[in-house]
Short mmCIF file of N, CA and C in Angstrom, two decimals:
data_model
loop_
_atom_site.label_atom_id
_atom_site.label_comp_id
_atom_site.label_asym_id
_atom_site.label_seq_id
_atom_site.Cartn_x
_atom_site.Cartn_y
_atom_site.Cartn_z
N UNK A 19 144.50 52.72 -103.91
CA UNK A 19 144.00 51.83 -102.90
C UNK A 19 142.50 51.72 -102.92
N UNK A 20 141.87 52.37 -104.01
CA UNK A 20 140.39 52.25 -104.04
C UNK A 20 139.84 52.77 -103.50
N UNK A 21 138.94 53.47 -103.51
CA UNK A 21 137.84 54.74 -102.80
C UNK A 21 137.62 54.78 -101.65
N UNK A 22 138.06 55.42 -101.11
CA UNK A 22 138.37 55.70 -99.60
C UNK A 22 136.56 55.42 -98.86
N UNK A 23 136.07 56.39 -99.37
CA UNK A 23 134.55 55.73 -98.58
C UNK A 23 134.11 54.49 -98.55
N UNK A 24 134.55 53.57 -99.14
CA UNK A 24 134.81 51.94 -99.04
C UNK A 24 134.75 51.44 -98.06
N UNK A 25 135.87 51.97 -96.84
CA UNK A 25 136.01 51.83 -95.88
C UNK A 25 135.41 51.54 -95.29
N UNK A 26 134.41 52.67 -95.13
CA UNK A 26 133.00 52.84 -94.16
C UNK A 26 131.95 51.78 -94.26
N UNK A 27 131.49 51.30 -93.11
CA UNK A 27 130.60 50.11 -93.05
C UNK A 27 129.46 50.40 -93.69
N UNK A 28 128.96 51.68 -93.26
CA UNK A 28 127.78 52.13 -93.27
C UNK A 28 127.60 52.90 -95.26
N UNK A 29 128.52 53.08 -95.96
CA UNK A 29 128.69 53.37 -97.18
C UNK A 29 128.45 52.07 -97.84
N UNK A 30 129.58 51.01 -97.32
CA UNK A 30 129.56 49.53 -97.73
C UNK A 30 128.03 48.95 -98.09
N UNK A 31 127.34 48.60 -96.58
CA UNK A 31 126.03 48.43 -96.45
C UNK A 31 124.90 49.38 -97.51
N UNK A 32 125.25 50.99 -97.75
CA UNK A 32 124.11 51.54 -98.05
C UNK A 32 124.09 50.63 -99.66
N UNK A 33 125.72 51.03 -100.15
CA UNK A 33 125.54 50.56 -102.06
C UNK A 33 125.15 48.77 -102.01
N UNK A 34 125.54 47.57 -100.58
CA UNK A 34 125.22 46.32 -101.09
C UNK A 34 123.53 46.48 -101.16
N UNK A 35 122.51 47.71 -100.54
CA UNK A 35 121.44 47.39 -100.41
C UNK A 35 120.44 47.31 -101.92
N UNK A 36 121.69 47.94 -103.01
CA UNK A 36 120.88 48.43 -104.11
C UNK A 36 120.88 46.93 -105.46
N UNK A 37 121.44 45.85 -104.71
CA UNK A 37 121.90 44.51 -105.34
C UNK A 37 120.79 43.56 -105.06
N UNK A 38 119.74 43.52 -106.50
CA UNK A 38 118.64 42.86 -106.32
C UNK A 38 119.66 41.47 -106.57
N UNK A 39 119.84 40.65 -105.50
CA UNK A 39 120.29 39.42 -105.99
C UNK A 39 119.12 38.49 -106.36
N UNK A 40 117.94 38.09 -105.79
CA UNK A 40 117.16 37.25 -107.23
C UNK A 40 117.37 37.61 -108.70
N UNK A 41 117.19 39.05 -108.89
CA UNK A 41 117.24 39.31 -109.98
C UNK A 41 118.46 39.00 -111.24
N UNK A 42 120.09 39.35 -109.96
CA UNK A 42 120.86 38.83 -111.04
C UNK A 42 121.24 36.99 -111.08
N UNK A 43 120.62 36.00 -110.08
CA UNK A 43 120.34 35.02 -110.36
C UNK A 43 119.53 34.55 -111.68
N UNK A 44 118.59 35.45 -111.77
CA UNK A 44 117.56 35.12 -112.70
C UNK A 44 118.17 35.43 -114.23
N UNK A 45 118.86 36.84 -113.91
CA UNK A 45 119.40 37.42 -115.08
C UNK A 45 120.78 36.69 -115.65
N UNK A 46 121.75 36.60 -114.65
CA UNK A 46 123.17 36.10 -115.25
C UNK A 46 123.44 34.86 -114.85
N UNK A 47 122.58 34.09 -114.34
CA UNK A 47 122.60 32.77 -113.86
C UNK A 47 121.57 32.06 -114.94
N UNK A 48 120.90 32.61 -115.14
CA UNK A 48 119.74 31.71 -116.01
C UNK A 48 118.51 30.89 -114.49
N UNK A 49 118.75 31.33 -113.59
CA UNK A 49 117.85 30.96 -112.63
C UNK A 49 118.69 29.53 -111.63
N UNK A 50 120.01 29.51 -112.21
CA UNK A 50 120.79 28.10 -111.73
C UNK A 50 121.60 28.42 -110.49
N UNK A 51 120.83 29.21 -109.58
CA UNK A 51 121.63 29.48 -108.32
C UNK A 51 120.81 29.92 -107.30
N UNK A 52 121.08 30.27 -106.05
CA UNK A 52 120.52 30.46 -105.22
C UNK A 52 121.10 31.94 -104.49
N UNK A 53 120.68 33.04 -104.25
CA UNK A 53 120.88 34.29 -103.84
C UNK A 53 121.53 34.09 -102.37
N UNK A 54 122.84 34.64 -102.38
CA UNK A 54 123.28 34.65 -100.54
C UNK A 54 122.76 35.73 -99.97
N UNK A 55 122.75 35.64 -98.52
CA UNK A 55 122.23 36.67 -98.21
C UNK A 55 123.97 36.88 -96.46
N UNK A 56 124.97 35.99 -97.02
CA UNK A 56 126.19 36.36 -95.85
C UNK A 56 126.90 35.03 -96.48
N UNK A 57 128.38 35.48 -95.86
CA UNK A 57 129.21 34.10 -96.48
C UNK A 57 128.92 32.92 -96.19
N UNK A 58 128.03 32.45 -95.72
CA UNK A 58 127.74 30.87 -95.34
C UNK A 58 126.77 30.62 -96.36
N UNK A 59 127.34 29.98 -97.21
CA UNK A 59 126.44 29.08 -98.41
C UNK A 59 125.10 28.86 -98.04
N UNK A 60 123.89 29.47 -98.78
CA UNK A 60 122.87 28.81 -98.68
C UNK A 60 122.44 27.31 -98.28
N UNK A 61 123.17 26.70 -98.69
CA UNK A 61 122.60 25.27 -98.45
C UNK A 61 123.23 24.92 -97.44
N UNK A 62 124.17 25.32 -96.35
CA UNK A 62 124.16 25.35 -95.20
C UNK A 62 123.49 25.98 -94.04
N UNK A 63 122.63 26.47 -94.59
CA UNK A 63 121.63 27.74 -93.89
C UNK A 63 120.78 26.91 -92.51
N UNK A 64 120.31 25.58 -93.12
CA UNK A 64 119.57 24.86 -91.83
C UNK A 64 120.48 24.74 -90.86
N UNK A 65 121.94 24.76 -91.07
CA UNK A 65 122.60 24.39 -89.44
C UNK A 65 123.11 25.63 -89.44
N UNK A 66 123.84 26.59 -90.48
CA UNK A 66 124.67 27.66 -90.00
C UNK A 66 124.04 28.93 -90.28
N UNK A 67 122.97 28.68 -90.96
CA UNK A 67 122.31 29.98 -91.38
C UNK A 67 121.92 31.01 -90.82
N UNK A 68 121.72 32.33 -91.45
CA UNK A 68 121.52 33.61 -91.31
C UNK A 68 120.58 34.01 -92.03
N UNK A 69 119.64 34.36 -91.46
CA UNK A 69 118.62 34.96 -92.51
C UNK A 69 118.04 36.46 -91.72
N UNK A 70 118.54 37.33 -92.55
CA UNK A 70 118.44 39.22 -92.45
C UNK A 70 117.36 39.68 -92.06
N UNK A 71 117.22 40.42 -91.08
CA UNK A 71 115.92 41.09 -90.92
C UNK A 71 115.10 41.88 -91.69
N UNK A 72 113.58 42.11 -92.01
CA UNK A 72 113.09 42.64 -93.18
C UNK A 72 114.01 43.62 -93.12
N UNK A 73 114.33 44.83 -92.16
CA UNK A 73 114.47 45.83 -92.50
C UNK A 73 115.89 45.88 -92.78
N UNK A 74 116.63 45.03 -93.09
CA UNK A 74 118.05 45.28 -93.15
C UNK A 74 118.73 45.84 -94.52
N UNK A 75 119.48 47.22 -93.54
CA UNK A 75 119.72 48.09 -94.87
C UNK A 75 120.83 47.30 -96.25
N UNK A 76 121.22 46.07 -95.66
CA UNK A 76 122.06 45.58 -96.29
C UNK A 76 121.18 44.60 -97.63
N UNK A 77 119.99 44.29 -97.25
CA UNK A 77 119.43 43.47 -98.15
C UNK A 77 118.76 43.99 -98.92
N UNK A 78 118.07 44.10 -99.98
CA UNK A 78 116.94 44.79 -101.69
C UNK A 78 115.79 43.91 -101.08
N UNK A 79 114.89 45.12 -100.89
CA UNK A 79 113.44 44.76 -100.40
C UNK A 79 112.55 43.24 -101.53
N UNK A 80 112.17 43.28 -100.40
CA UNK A 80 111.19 41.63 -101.14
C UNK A 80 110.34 42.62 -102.02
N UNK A 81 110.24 41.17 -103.19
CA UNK A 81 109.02 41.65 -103.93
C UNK A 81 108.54 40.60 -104.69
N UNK A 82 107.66 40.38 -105.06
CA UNK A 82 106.75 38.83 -105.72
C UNK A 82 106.65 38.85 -107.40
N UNK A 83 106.26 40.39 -107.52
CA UNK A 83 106.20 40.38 -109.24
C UNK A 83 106.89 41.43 -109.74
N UNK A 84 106.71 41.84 -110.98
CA UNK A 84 107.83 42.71 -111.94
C UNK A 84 106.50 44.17 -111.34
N UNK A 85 105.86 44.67 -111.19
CA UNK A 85 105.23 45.64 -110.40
C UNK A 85 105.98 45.48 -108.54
N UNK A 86 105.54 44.81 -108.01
CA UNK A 86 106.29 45.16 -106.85
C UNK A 86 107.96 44.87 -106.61
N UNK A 87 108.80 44.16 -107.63
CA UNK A 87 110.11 44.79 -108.05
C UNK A 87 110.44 45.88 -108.50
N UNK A 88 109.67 46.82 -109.07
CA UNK A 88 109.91 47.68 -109.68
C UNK A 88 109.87 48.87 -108.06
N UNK A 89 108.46 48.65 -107.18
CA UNK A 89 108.73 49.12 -106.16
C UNK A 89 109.68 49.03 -104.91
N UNK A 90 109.85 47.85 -105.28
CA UNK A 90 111.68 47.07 -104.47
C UNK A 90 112.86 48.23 -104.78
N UNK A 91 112.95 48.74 -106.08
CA UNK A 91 113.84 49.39 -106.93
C UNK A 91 113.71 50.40 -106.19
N UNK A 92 112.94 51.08 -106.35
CA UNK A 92 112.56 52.42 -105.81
C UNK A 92 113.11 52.74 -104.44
N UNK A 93 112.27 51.63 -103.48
CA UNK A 93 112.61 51.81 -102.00
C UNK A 93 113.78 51.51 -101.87
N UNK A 94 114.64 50.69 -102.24
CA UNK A 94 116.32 50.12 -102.55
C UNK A 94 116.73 51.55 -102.79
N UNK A 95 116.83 52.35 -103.98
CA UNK A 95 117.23 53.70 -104.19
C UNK A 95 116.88 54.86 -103.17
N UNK A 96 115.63 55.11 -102.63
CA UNK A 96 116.06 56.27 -101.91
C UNK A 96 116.27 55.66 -100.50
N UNK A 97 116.05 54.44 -99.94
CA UNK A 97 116.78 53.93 -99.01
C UNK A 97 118.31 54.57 -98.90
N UNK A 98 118.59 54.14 -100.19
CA UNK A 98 120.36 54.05 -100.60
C UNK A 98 120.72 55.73 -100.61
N UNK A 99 119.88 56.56 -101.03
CA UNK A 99 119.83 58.20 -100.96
C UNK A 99 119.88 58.66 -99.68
N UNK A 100 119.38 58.17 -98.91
CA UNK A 100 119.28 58.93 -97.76
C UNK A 100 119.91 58.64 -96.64
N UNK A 101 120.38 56.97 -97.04
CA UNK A 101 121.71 56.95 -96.01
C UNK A 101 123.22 57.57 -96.58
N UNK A 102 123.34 58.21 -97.84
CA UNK A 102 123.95 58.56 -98.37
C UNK A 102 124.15 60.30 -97.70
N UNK A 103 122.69 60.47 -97.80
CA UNK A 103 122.70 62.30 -97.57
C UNK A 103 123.17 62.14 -95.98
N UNK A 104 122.90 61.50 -95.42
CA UNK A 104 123.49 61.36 -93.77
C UNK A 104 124.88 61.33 -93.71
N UNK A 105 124.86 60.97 -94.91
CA UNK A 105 126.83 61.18 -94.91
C UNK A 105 127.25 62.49 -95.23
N UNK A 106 126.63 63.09 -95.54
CA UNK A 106 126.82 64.39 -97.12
C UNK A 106 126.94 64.40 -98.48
N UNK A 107 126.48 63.36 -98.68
CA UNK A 107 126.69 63.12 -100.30
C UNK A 107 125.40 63.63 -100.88
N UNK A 108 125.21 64.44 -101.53
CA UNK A 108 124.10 64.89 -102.36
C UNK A 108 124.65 65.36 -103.79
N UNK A 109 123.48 65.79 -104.62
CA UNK A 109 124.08 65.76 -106.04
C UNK A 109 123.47 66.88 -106.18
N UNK A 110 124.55 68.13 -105.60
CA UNK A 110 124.71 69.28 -105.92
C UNK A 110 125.01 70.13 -107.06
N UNK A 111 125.05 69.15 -108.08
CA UNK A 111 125.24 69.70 -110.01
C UNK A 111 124.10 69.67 -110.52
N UNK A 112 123.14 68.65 -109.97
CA UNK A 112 122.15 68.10 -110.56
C UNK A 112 122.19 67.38 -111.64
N UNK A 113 123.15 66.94 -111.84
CA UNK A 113 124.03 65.61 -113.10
C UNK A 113 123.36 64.57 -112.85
N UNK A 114 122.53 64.37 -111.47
CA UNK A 114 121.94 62.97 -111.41
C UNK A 114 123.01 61.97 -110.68
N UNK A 115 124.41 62.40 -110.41
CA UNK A 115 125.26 61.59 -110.10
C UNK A 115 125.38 62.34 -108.04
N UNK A 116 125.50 61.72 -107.45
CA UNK A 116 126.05 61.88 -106.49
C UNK A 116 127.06 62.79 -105.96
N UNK A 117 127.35 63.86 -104.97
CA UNK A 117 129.06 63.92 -105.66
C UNK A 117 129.35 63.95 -103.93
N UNK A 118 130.70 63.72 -103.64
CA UNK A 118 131.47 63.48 -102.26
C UNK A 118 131.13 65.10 -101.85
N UNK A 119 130.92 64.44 -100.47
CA UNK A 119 130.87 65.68 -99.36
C UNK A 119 132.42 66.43 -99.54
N UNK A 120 132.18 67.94 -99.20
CA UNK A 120 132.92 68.63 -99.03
C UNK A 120 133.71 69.23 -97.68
N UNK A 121 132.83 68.77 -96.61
CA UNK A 121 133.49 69.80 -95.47
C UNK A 121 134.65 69.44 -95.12
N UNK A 122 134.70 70.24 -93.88
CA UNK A 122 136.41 70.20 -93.81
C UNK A 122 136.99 68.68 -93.60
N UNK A 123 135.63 67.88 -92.55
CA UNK A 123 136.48 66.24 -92.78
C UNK A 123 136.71 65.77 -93.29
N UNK A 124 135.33 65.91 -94.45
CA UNK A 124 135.37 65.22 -95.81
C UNK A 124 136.48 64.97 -97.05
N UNK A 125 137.19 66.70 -96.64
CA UNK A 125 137.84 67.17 -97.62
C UNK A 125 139.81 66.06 -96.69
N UNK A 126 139.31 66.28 -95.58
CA UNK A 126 140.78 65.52 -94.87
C UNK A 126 140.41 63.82 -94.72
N UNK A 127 139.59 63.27 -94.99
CA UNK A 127 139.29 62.04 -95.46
C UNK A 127 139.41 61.47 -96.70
N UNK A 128 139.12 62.39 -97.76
CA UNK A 128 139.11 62.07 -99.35
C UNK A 128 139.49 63.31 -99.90
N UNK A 129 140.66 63.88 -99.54
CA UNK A 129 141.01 64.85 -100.24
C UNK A 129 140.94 65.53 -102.03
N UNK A 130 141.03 63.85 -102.64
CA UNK A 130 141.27 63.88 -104.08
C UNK A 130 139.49 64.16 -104.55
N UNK A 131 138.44 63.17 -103.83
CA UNK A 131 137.33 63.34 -104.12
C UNK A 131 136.63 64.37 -103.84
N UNK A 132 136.78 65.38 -102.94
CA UNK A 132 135.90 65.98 -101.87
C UNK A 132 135.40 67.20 -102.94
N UNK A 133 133.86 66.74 -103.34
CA UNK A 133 133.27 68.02 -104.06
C UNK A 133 132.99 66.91 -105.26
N UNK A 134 133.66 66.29 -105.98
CA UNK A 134 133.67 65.44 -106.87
C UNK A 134 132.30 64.90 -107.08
N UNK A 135 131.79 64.61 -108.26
CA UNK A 135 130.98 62.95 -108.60
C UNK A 135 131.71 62.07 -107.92
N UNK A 136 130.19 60.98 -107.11
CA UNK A 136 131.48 60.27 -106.25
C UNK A 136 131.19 58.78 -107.95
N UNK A 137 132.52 58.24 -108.12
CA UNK A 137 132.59 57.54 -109.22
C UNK A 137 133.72 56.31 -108.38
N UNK A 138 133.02 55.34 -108.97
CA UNK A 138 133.57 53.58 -108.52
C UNK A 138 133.94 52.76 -109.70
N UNK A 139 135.22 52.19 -109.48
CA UNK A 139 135.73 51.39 -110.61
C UNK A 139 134.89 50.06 -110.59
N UNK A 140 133.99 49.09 -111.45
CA UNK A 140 134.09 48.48 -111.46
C UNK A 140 134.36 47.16 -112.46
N UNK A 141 135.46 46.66 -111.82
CA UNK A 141 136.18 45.43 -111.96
C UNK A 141 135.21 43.96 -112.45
N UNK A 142 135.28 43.38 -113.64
CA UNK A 142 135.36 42.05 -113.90
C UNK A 142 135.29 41.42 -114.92
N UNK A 143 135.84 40.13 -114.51
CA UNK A 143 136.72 38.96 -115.66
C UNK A 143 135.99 39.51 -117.11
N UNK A 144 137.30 39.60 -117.83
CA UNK A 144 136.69 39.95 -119.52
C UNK A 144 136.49 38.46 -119.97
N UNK A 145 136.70 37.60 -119.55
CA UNK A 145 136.69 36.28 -120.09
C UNK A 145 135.16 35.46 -119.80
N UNK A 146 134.37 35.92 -118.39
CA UNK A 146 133.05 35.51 -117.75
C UNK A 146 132.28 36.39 -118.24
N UNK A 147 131.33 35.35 -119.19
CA UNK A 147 130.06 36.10 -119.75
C UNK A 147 128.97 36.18 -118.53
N UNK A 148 128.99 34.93 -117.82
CA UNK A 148 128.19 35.51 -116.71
C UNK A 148 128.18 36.56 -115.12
N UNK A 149 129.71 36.77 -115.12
CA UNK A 149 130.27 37.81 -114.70
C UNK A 149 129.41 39.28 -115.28
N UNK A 150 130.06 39.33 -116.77
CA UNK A 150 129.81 40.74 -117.28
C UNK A 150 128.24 40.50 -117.89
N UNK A 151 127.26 39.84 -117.15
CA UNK A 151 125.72 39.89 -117.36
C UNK A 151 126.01 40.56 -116.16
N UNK A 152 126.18 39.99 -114.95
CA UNK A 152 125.94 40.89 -113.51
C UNK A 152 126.28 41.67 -113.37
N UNK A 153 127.44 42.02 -113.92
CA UNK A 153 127.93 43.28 -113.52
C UNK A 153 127.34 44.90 -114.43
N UNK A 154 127.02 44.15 -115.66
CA UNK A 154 126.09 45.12 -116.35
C UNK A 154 125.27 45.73 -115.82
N UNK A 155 124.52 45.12 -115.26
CA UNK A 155 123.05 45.05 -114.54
C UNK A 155 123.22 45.73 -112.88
N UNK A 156 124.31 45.04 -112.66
CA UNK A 156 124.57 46.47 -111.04
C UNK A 156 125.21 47.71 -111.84
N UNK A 157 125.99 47.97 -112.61
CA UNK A 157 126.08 48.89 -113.24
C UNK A 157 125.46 49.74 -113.47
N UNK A 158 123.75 48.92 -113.61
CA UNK A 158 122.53 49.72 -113.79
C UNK A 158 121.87 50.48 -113.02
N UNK A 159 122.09 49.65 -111.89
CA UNK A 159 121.24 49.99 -110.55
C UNK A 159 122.33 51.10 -110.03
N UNK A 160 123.38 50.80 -109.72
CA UNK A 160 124.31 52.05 -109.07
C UNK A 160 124.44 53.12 -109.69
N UNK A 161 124.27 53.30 -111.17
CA UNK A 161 124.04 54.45 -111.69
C UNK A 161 122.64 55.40 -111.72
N UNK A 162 121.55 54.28 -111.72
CA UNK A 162 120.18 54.94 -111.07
C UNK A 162 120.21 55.67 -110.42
N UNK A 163 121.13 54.77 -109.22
CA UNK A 163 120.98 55.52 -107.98
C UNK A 163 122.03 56.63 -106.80
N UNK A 164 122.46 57.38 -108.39
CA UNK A 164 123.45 58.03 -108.38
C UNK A 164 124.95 57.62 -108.07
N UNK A 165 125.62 56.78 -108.42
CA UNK A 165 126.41 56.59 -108.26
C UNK A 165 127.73 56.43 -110.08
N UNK A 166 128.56 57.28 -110.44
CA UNK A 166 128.94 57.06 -111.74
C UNK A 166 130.05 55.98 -111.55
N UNK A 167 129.87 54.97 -112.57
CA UNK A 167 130.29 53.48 -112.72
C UNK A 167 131.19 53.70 -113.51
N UNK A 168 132.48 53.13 -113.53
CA UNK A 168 133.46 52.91 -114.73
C UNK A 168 133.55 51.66 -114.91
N UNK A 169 132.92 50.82 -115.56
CA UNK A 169 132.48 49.61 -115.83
C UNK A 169 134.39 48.95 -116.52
N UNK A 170 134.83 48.12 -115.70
CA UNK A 170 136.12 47.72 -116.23
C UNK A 170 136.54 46.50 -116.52
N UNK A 171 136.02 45.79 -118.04
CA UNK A 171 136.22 44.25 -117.77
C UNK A 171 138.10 44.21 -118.21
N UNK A 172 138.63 42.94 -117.21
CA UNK A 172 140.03 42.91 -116.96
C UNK A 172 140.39 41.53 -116.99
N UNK A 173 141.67 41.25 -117.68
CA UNK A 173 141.88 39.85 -117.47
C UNK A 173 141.79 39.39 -115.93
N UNK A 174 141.70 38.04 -116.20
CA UNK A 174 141.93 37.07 -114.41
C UNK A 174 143.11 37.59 -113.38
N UNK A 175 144.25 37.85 -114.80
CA UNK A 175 145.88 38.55 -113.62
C UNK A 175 145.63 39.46 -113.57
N UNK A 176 145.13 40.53 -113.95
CA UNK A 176 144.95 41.95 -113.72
C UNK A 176 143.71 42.30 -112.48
N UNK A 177 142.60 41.49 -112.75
CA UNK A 177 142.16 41.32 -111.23
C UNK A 177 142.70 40.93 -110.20
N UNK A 178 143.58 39.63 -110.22
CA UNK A 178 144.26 39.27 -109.01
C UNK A 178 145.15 40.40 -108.59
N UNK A 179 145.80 41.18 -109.57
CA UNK A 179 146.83 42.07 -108.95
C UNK A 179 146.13 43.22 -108.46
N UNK A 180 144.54 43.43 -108.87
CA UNK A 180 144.00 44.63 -108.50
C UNK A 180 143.14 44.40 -106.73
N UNK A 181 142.84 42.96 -106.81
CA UNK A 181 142.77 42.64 -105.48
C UNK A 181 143.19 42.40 -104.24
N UNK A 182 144.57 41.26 -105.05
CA UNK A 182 145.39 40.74 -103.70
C UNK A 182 146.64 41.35 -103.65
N UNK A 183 146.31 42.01 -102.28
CA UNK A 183 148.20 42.90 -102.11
C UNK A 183 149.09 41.76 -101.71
N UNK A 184 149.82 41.31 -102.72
CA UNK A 184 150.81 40.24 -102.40
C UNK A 184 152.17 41.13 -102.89
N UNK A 185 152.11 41.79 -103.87
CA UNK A 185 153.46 42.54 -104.18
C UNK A 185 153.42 44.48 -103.75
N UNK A 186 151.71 45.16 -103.93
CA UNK A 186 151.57 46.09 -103.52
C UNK A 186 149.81 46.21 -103.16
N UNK A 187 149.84 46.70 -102.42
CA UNK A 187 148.86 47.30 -102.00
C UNK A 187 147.47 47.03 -103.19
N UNK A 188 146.37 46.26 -102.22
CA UNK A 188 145.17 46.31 -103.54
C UNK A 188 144.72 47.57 -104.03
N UNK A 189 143.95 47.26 -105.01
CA UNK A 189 144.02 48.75 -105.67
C UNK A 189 142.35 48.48 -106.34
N UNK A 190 141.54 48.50 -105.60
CA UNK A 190 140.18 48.11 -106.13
C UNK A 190 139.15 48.86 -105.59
N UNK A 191 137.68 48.91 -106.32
CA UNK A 191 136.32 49.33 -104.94
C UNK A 191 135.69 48.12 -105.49
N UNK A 192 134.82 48.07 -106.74
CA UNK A 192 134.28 46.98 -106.95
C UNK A 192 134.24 45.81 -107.78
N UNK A 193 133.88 44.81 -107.38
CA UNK A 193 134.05 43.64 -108.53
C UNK A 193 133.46 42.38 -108.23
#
């Protein structure tokens, strides 16, 4: 059913904060798109729009050039660290990877993980080259920032069945 800390809003929010979206516009788009920042299409933004507060843990800090992106990166990562350690996740091997809290909730919340590298499947189309540009590239960033990636490109039916519980239960974290 896909990684139980998923669940959590506040897990959800910490890993979307580490998703420079200009960047993978720029990178797997070729610059031919426009970065969302919530499900209402950008170009509906003048009547329905949403636009995030600086400090929102959900958004990758502004930055103007490849020097203050690089500091975007940074603050994005231990941002993403330290709402992490509030959970208990620290990287107690020193592997550089993250690993799931252990205590006793932890261990009755995510039994299979608890102590573990915390590690995320991610899911997409083997057929979308501009898919597997983006997903390379968060690949990158979530592993920076401790998180170990199983990078999984999958046909179109094998995603649909890994997403939509129409016959069993989805079976996904990312994609």
């Amino acid at each position: 059913l896909g990684d139980p800390w998923l669940t959590r809003p506040d897990v959800r929010a910490a890993v979307a904060g580490l998703i420079d979206k200009p960047a993978l516009v720029q990178f797997a788009q070729s610059g031919f798109a426009d970065p969302g920042v919530s499900v209402v299409s950008p170009y509906l933004n003048a009547t329905f729009g949403y636009t995030p507060p600086a400090d929102d843990p959900v958004s990758f800090p502004a930055y103007t050039d490849e020097a203050s992106q690089d500091a975007a990166r940074a603050t994005a990562e231990q941002r993403f660290r330290d709402a992490m350690a509030a959970i208990g996740f620290t990287d107690t091997d020193g592997d550089g990877i993250l690993n799931v809290p252990s205590d006793d909730a932890s261990v009755a919340f995510d039994p299979e993980g608890a102590g573990a590298n915390w590690s995320l499947r991610l899911f997409v189309r083997d057929d979308d080259e501009e898919d597997k540009l983006a997903a390379e590239l968060m690949e990158q960033w979530f592993e920076a920032a401790g998180i170990d990636i199983d990078y999984q490109p999958i046909s179109e039916d094998a995603l649909t069945d890994a997403v939509y519980p129409y016959a069993s239960n989805a079976d996904t974290d990312l994609f």
